[in-house]
Amino acid sequence: MMNIALVGVGAVGAVYARLLHDNPDVQLYCVMDAVRKTRAEEEGIYVNGERVPLTFATPKEVDVPIDVIIFTVKNPQMQAAVTFVEPLVGEDTALLSLLNGIDSEAVIAAQYEESRVLYGLANGIDALKKENKISYTHPGILYFGERDNRALSTRVERLAHVFSESNIPHAVPENMEYQLWHKFMVNAGVNPVTAIMGASHGALRDSMDLLHVTKSAMREIVLVAQAAGIPLAVEEIDTFFTDVWTQVGADGKTSMLQDIEAGRTTENEYFGKRAAELGKKYNVATPVNDMLYHLVRAMEHPTD
């Protein structure tokens, strides 16, 4: 039996909660504050039209040792979430972030020792969230592991077995830092372009003009990554759109577009702005990312 605490039952979190819940060898706790817990228990969480009988709990209500804490919140909530789960962090607890961007692992390591950190991301998932109802057609692939997985650790092997038994598509790359940068490259292009244009996955896929802008932003990230010593290649941009983007539902929407439509704070600061900061650090120009950042910011803060 593996005891898992999941923090953040949004679009991505709800999909994985649904799959983990069906595994009899997993005790899953969806951890949240008391107000959210009461609302979740009353209203429920629905995935593809089915109410999932999840266990909701505050950290103090969990009375078993937690093996893994999985974060599926958004970047603006990450620091608070890391502090919030402190009562759950036991001697052998690992912490796995599935957040976008390249910084959440450092947030965990700053509060707990780095040895507790597992690297992770969800790629290609096409979940849509409207209030407490989540729908998806493709669960994507969950990439996770230690920073270096040339030799698999016991905890990674154990968690990989759990994901297999939970029907969660997953992979353990040798170099997780590279994998995070690859996802960062994708997010920096796809998210702001779809948010600005109100474009679904299919609309982006079918527009040569939108793809041109998206790929231009992604090429800047490749150059920044290479300057930082990360072995990304420009050819991987087209590979992503051929191998991954063709698998997601055409009606799906990126997380940033969903946030814009719902009036929520986006992760713009962790995409375009972060790209610009890294560009300055490594002396790489990022004009497309700069422009996309300011356009999204203008949508979020029209009177600033």
GROMACS .gro file of C-alpha atoms in nm:
model
  304
    1MET     CA    1   0.000   0.000   0.000
    2MET     CA    2   0.124   0.347  -0.089
    3ASN     CA    3  -0.015   0.652   0.088
    4ILE     CA    4  -0.030   0.950  -0.146
    5ALA     CA    5  -0.136   1.308  -0.073
    6LEU     CA    6  -0.248   1.512  -0.374
    7VAL     CA    7  -0.248   1.891  -0.344
    8GLY     CA    8  -0.459   2.063  -0.610
    9VAL     CA    9  -0.767   1.895  -0.757
   10GLY     CA   10  -0.794   2.112  -1.065
   11ALA     CA   11  -0.796   1.991  -1.425
   12VAL     CA   12  -0.472   1.791  -1.409
   13GLY     CA   13  -0.504   1.690  -1.044
   14ALA     CA   14  -0.856   1.557  -1.086
   15VAL     CA   15  -0.756   1.333  -1.377
   16TYR     CA   16  -0.474   1.174  -1.178
   17ALA     CA   17  -0.691   1.154  -0.867
   18ARG     CA   18  -0.949   0.964  -1.070
   19LEU     CA   19  -0.691   0.714  -1.193
   20LEU     CA   20  -0.513   0.670  -0.858
   21HIS     CA   21  -0.844   0.624  -0.677
   22ASP     CA   22  -0.914   0.306  -0.876
   23ASN     CA   23  -0.590   0.144  -0.760
   24PRO     CA   24  -0.662  -0.075  -0.453
   25ASP     CA   25  -0.297  -0.049  -0.349
   26VAL     CA   26  -0.318   0.330  -0.312
   27GLN     CA   27  -0.466   0.527  -0.025
   28LEU     CA   28  -0.520   0.870  -0.177
   29TYR     CA   29  -0.586   1.186   0.022
   30CYS     CA   30  -0.686   1.504  -0.162
   31VAL     CA   31  -0.543   1.758   0.079
   32MET     CA   32  -0.695   2.104   0.115
   33ASP     CA   33  -0.802   2.358   0.374
   34ALA     CA   34  -1.121   2.314   0.574
   35VAL     CA   35  -1.331   2.550   0.360
   36ARG     CA   36  -1.237   2.381   0.035
   37LYS     CA   37  -1.284   2.040   0.196
   38THR     CA   38  -1.641   2.119   0.298
   39ARG     CA   39  -1.724   2.246  -0.049
   40ALA     CA   40  -1.562   1.945  -0.218
   41GLU     CA   41  -1.750   1.701   0.004
   42GLU     CA   42  -2.081   1.876  -0.065
   43GLU     CA   43  -2.040   1.938  -0.439
   44GLY     CA   44  -1.809   1.652  -0.534
   45ILE     CA   45  -1.554   1.623  -0.812
   46TYR     CA   46  -1.681   1.493  -1.147
   47VAL     CA   47  -1.447   1.351  -1.411
   48ASN     CA   48  -1.598   1.277  -1.751
   49GLY     CA   49  -1.946   1.298  -1.602
   50GLU     CA   50  -1.883   1.060  -1.311
   51ARG     CA   51  -1.861   1.170  -0.948
   52VAL     CA   52  -1.537   1.030  -0.806
   53PRO     CA   53  -1.562   0.920  -0.438
   54LEU     CA   54  -1.240   1.087  -0.331
   55THR     CA   55  -1.115   1.126   0.023
   56PHE     CA   56  -1.077   1.494   0.112
   57ALA     CA   57  -0.875   1.592   0.420
   58THR     CA   58  -0.689   1.874   0.585
   59PRO     CA   59  -0.324   1.795   0.665
   60LYS     CA   60  -0.399   1.749   1.035
   61GLU     CA   61  -0.670   1.493   0.956
   62VAL     CA   62  -0.430   1.257   0.779
   63ASP     CA   63  -0.317   1.004   1.039
   64VAL     CA   64  -0.093   0.776   0.830
   65PRO     CA   65   0.265   0.826   0.710
   66ILE     CA   66   0.261   0.977   0.363
   67ASP     CA   67   0.496   0.822   0.109
   68VAL     CA   68   0.458   1.081  -0.167
   69ILE     CA   69   0.305   1.429  -0.184
   70ILE     CA   70   0.209   1.526  -0.539
   71PHE     CA   71   0.159   1.894  -0.621
   72THR     CA   72  -0.078   1.982  -0.906
   73VAL     CA   73  -0.152   2.342  -0.808
   74LYS     CA   74  -0.054   2.640  -1.024
   75ASN     CA   75   0.275   2.825  -0.978
   76PRO     CA   76   0.125   3.126  -0.795
   77GLN     CA   77  -0.003   2.888  -0.525
   78MET     CA   78   0.309   2.671  -0.498
   79GLN     CA   79   0.490   2.842  -0.211
   80ALA     CA   80   0.178   2.838   0.007
   81ALA     CA   81   0.113   2.473  -0.085
   82VAL     CA   82   0.465   2.368   0.012
   83THR     CA   83   0.422   2.527   0.354
   84PHE     CA   84   0.067   2.393   0.392
   85VAL     CA   85   0.173   2.027   0.368
   86GLU     CA   86   0.440   2.046   0.638
   87PRO     CA   87   0.237   1.830   0.883
   88LEU     CA   88   0.241   1.551   0.624
   89VAL     CA   89   0.616   1.547   0.566
   90GLY     CA   90   0.759   1.253   0.754
   91GLU     CA   91   1.106   1.105   0.764
   92ASP     CA   92   1.068   0.919   0.432
   93THR     CA   93   0.820   1.143   0.248
   94ALA     CA   94   0.908   1.237  -0.110
   95LEU     CA   95   0.763   1.547  -0.277
   96LEU     CA   96   0.677   1.544  -0.647
   97SER     CA   97   0.582   1.859  -0.838
   98LEU     CA   98   0.392   1.837  -1.167
   99LEU     CA   99   0.382   2.214  -1.214
  100ASN     CA  100   0.464   2.394  -1.535
  101GLY     CA  101   0.791   2.582  -1.555
  102ILE     CA  102   1.138   2.504  -1.425
  103ASP     CA  103   1.131   2.646  -1.072
  104SER     CA  104   0.889   2.450  -0.851
  105GLU     CA  105   1.147   2.189  -0.751
  106ALA     CA  106   1.367   2.467  -0.616
  107VAL     CA  107   1.071   2.597  -0.410
  108ILE     CA  108   1.036   2.255  -0.247
  109ALA     CA  109   1.411   2.217  -0.190
  110ALA     CA  110   1.428   2.559  -0.024
  111GLN     CA  111   1.185   2.448   0.247
  112TYR     CA  112   1.279   2.082   0.277
  113GLU     CA  113   1.605   1.910   0.194
  114GLU     CA  114   1.675   1.860  -0.175
  115SER     CA  115   1.697   1.483  -0.128
  116ARG     CA  116   1.318   1.474  -0.083
  117VAL     CA  117   1.248   1.627  -0.425
  118LEU     CA  118   1.123   1.425  -0.718
  119TYR     CA  119   1.107   1.602  -1.054
  120GLY     CA  120   0.793   1.574  -1.263
  121LEU     CA  121   0.561   1.715  -1.528
  122ALA     CA  122   0.244   1.621  -1.714
  123ASN     CA  123   0.275   1.642  -2.090
  124GLY     CA  124  -0.005   1.620  -2.348
  125ILE     CA  125  -0.297   1.604  -2.105
  126ASP     CA  126  -0.604   1.779  -2.247
  127ALA     CA  127  -0.820   1.823  -1.938
  128LEU     CA  128  -1.087   2.094  -1.924
  129LYS     CA  129  -1.226   2.224  -1.595
  130LYS     CA  130  -1.553   2.405  -1.537
  131GLU     CA  131  -1.624   2.454  -1.168
  132ASN     CA  132  -1.618   2.101  -1.018
  133LYS     CA  133  -1.651   1.920  -1.350
  134ILE     CA  134  -1.345   1.800  -1.539
  135SER     CA  135  -1.338   1.634  -1.878
  136TYR     CA  136  -1.052   1.488  -2.079
  137THR     CA  137  -0.987   1.260  -2.373
  138HIS     CA  138  -0.614   1.201  -2.336
  139PRO     CA  139  -0.429   1.165  -2.001
  140GLY     CA  140  -0.096   1.258  -2.158
  141ILE     CA  141   0.228   1.121  -2.018
  142LEU     CA  142   0.352   1.179  -1.665
  143TYR     CA  143   0.730   1.222  -1.673
  144PHE     CA  144   0.896   1.190  -1.333
  145GLY     CA  145   1.204   1.075  -1.146
  146GLU     CA  146   1.518   1.192  -0.977
  147ARG     CA  147   1.713   1.463  -1.155
  148ASP     CA  148   1.940   1.187  -1.292
  149ASN     CA  149   1.775   0.849  -1.362
  150ARG     CA  150   2.053   0.655  -1.527
  151ALA     CA  151   2.017   0.421  -1.229
  152LEU     CA  152   1.662   0.408  -1.093
  153SER     CA  153   1.616   0.474  -0.723
  154THR     CA  154   1.393   0.248  -0.515
  155ARG     CA  155   1.133   0.520  -0.466
  156VAL     CA  156   1.113   0.589  -0.840
  157GLU     CA  157   1.073   0.218  -0.918
  158ARG     CA  158   0.800   0.188  -0.655
  159LEU     CA  159   0.611   0.493  -0.780
  160ALA     CA  160   0.644   0.378  -1.141
  161HIS     CA  161   0.478   0.050  -1.039
  162VAL     CA  162   0.192   0.242  -0.878
  163PHE     CA  163   0.142   0.452  -1.190
  164SER     CA  164   0.142   0.139  -1.406
  165GLU     CA  165  -0.120  -0.027  -1.187
  166SER     CA  166  -0.324   0.296  -1.194
  167ASN     CA  167  -0.323   0.309  -1.577
  168ILE     CA  168  -0.133   0.638  -1.574
  169PRO     CA  169   0.091   0.663  -1.881
  170HIS     CA  170   0.435   0.756  -1.755
  171ALA     CA  171   0.804   0.763  -1.837
  172VAL     CA  172   1.125   0.803  -1.637
  173PRO     CA  173   1.374   0.996  -1.853
  174GLU     CA  174   1.743   0.977  -1.778
  175ASN     CA  175   1.764   1.357  -1.758
  176MET     CA  176   1.462   1.514  -1.587
  177GLU     CA  177   1.611   1.863  -1.600
  178TYR     CA  178   1.612   1.838  -1.980
  179GLN     CA  179   1.250   1.718  -1.971
  180LEU     CA  180   1.145   2.018  -1.760
  181TRP     CA  181   1.306   2.255  -2.007
  182HIS     CA  182   1.135   2.078  -2.296
  183LYS     CA  183   0.797   2.136  -2.129
  184PHE     CA  184   0.898   2.495  -2.052
  185MET     CA  185   0.972   2.541  -2.423
  186VAL     CA  186   0.625   2.413  -2.511
  187ASN     CA  187   0.446   2.620  -2.248
  188ALA     CA  188   0.624   2.940  -2.343
  189GLY     CA  189   0.490   2.916  -2.696
  190VAL     CA  190   0.159   2.734  -2.678
  191ASN     CA  191   0.002   2.885  -2.366
  192PRO     CA  192   0.027   3.260  -2.436
  193VAL     CA  193  -0.060   3.230  -2.806
  194THR     CA  194  -0.376   3.031  -2.733
  195ALA     CA  195  -0.467   3.260  -2.443
  196ILE     CA  196  -0.430   3.577  -2.649
  197MET     CA  197  -0.619   3.439  -2.946
  198GLY     CA  198  -0.879   3.237  -2.754
  199ALA     CA  199  -0.765   2.939  -2.958
  200SER     CA  200  -0.842   2.575  -2.883
  201HIS     CA  201  -0.586   2.301  -2.936
  202GLY     CA  202  -0.733   2.235  -3.278
  203ALA     CA  203  -0.736   2.602  -3.376
  204LEU     CA  204  -0.365   2.630  -3.300
  205ARG     CA  205  -0.290   2.305  -3.481
  206ASP     CA  206  -0.471   2.419  -3.797
  207SER     CA  207  -0.338   2.776  -3.823
  208MET     CA  208  -0.002   2.825  -3.990
  209ASP     CA  209   0.010   3.183  -3.863
  210LEU     CA  210  -0.047   3.087  -3.497
  211LEU     CA  211   0.202   2.803  -3.530
  212HIS     CA  212   0.458   3.046  -3.672
  213VAL     CA  213   0.437   3.270  -3.366
  214THR     CA  214   0.428   2.975  -3.127
  215LYS     CA  215   0.732   2.809  -3.280
  216SER     CA  216   0.920   3.140  -3.284
  217ALA     CA  217   0.874   3.170  -2.907
  218MET     CA  218   0.978   2.808  -2.862
  219ARG     CA  219   1.295   2.859  -3.070
  220GLU     CA  220   1.400   3.137  -2.832
  221ILE     CA  221   1.366   2.895  -2.539
  222VAL     CA  222   1.582   2.641  -2.722
  223LEU     CA  223   1.858   2.902  -2.758
  224VAL     CA  224   1.832   2.997  -2.391
  225ALA     CA  225   1.839   2.630  -2.289
  226GLN     CA  226   2.147   2.564  -2.499
  227ALA     CA  227   2.320   2.863  -2.338
  228ALA     CA  228   2.230   2.713  -1.998
  229GLY     CA  229   2.381   2.379  -2.093
  230ILE     CA  230   2.050   2.198  -2.156
  231PRO     CA  231   2.064   1.986  -2.474
  232LEU     CA  232   1.741   2.101  -2.640
  233ALA     CA  233   1.738   2.110  -3.020
  234VAL     CA  234   1.530   2.319  -3.260
  235GLU     CA  235   1.418   2.001  -3.438
  236GLU     CA  236   1.228   1.897  -3.125
  237ILE     CA  237   0.973   2.174  -3.186
  238ASP     CA  238   0.833   2.011  -3.499
  239THR     CA  239   0.859   1.669  -3.336
  240PHE     CA  240   0.638   1.790  -3.052
  241PHE     CA  241   0.365   1.912  -3.285
  242THR     CA  242   0.381   1.593  -3.491
  243ASP     CA  243   0.399   1.337  -3.209
  244VAL     CA  244   0.218   1.505  -2.917
  245TRP     CA  245  -0.008   1.785  -3.037
  246THR     CA  246  -0.186   1.556  -3.280
  247GLN     CA  247  -0.295   1.337  -2.986
  248VAL     CA  248  -0.475   1.598  -2.776
  249GLY     CA  249  -0.843   1.673  -2.823
  250ALA     CA  250  -0.913   1.943  -3.082
  251ASP     CA  251  -1.164   2.115  -2.851
  252GLY     CA  252  -0.925   2.121  -2.557
  253LYS     CA  253  -0.785   2.442  -2.416
  254THR     CA  254  -0.453   2.525  -2.257
  255SER     CA  255  -0.439   2.601  -1.887
  256MET     CA  256  -0.363   2.967  -1.957
  257LEU     CA  257  -0.664   3.009  -2.184
  258GLN     CA  258  -0.883   2.841  -1.923
  259ASP     CA  259  -0.744   3.079  -1.658
  260ILE     CA  260  -0.811   3.385  -1.876
  261GLU     CA  261  -1.167   3.274  -1.945
  262ALA     CA  262  -1.231   3.205  -1.576
  263GLY     CA  263  -1.074   3.531  -1.458
  264ARG     CA  264  -0.801   3.349  -1.266
  265THR     CA  265  -0.437   3.453  -1.231
  266THR     CA  266  -0.236   3.290  -1.508
  267GLU     CA  267   0.117   3.148  -1.501
  268ASN     CA  268   0.235   3.423  -1.736
  269GLU     CA  269   0.504   3.530  -1.491
  270TYR     CA  270   0.652   3.180  -1.508
  271PHE     CA  271   0.657   3.159  -1.888
  272GLY     CA  272   0.722   3.482  -2.078
  273LYS     CA  273   0.871   3.679  -1.792
  274ARG     CA  274   1.091   3.390  -1.684
  275ALA     CA  275   1.208   3.346  -2.042
  276ALA     CA  276   1.306   3.712  -2.054
  277GLU     CA  277   1.495   3.685  -1.723
  278LEU     CA  278   1.686   3.381  -1.843
  279GLY     CA  279   1.752   3.547  -2.178
  280LYS     CA  280   1.918   3.838  -2.002
  281LYS     CA  281   2.115   3.601  -1.779
  282TYR     CA  282   2.255   3.410  -2.078
  283ASN     CA  283   2.267   3.703  -2.323
  284VAL     CA  284   2.004   3.554  -2.555
  285ALA     CA  285   1.743   3.781  -2.713
  286THR     CA  286   1.379   3.682  -2.643
  287PRO     CA  287   1.167   3.943  -2.826
  288VAL     CA  288   0.878   3.708  -2.908
  289ASN     CA  289   0.849   3.587  -2.550
  290ASP     CA  290   0.872   3.947  -2.429
  291MET     CA  291   0.587   4.050  -2.657
  292LEU     CA  292   0.366   3.754  -2.560
  293TYR     CA  293   0.428   3.823  -2.191
  294HIS     CA  294   0.313   4.184  -2.217
  295LEU     CA  295   0.009   4.097  -2.428
  296VAL     CA  296  -0.110   3.841  -2.173
  297ARG     CA  297  -0.034   4.081  -1.890
  298ALA     CA  298  -0.245   4.347  -2.060
  299MET     CA  299  -0.533   4.100  -2.070
  300GLU     CA  300  -0.497   4.029  -1.698
  301HIS     CA  301  -0.434   4.389  -1.593
  302PRO     CA  302  -0.605   4.611  -1.852
  303THR     CA  303  -0.586   4.927  -1.640
  304ASP     CA  304  -0.221   4.904  -1.530
   0.00000   0.00000   0.00000
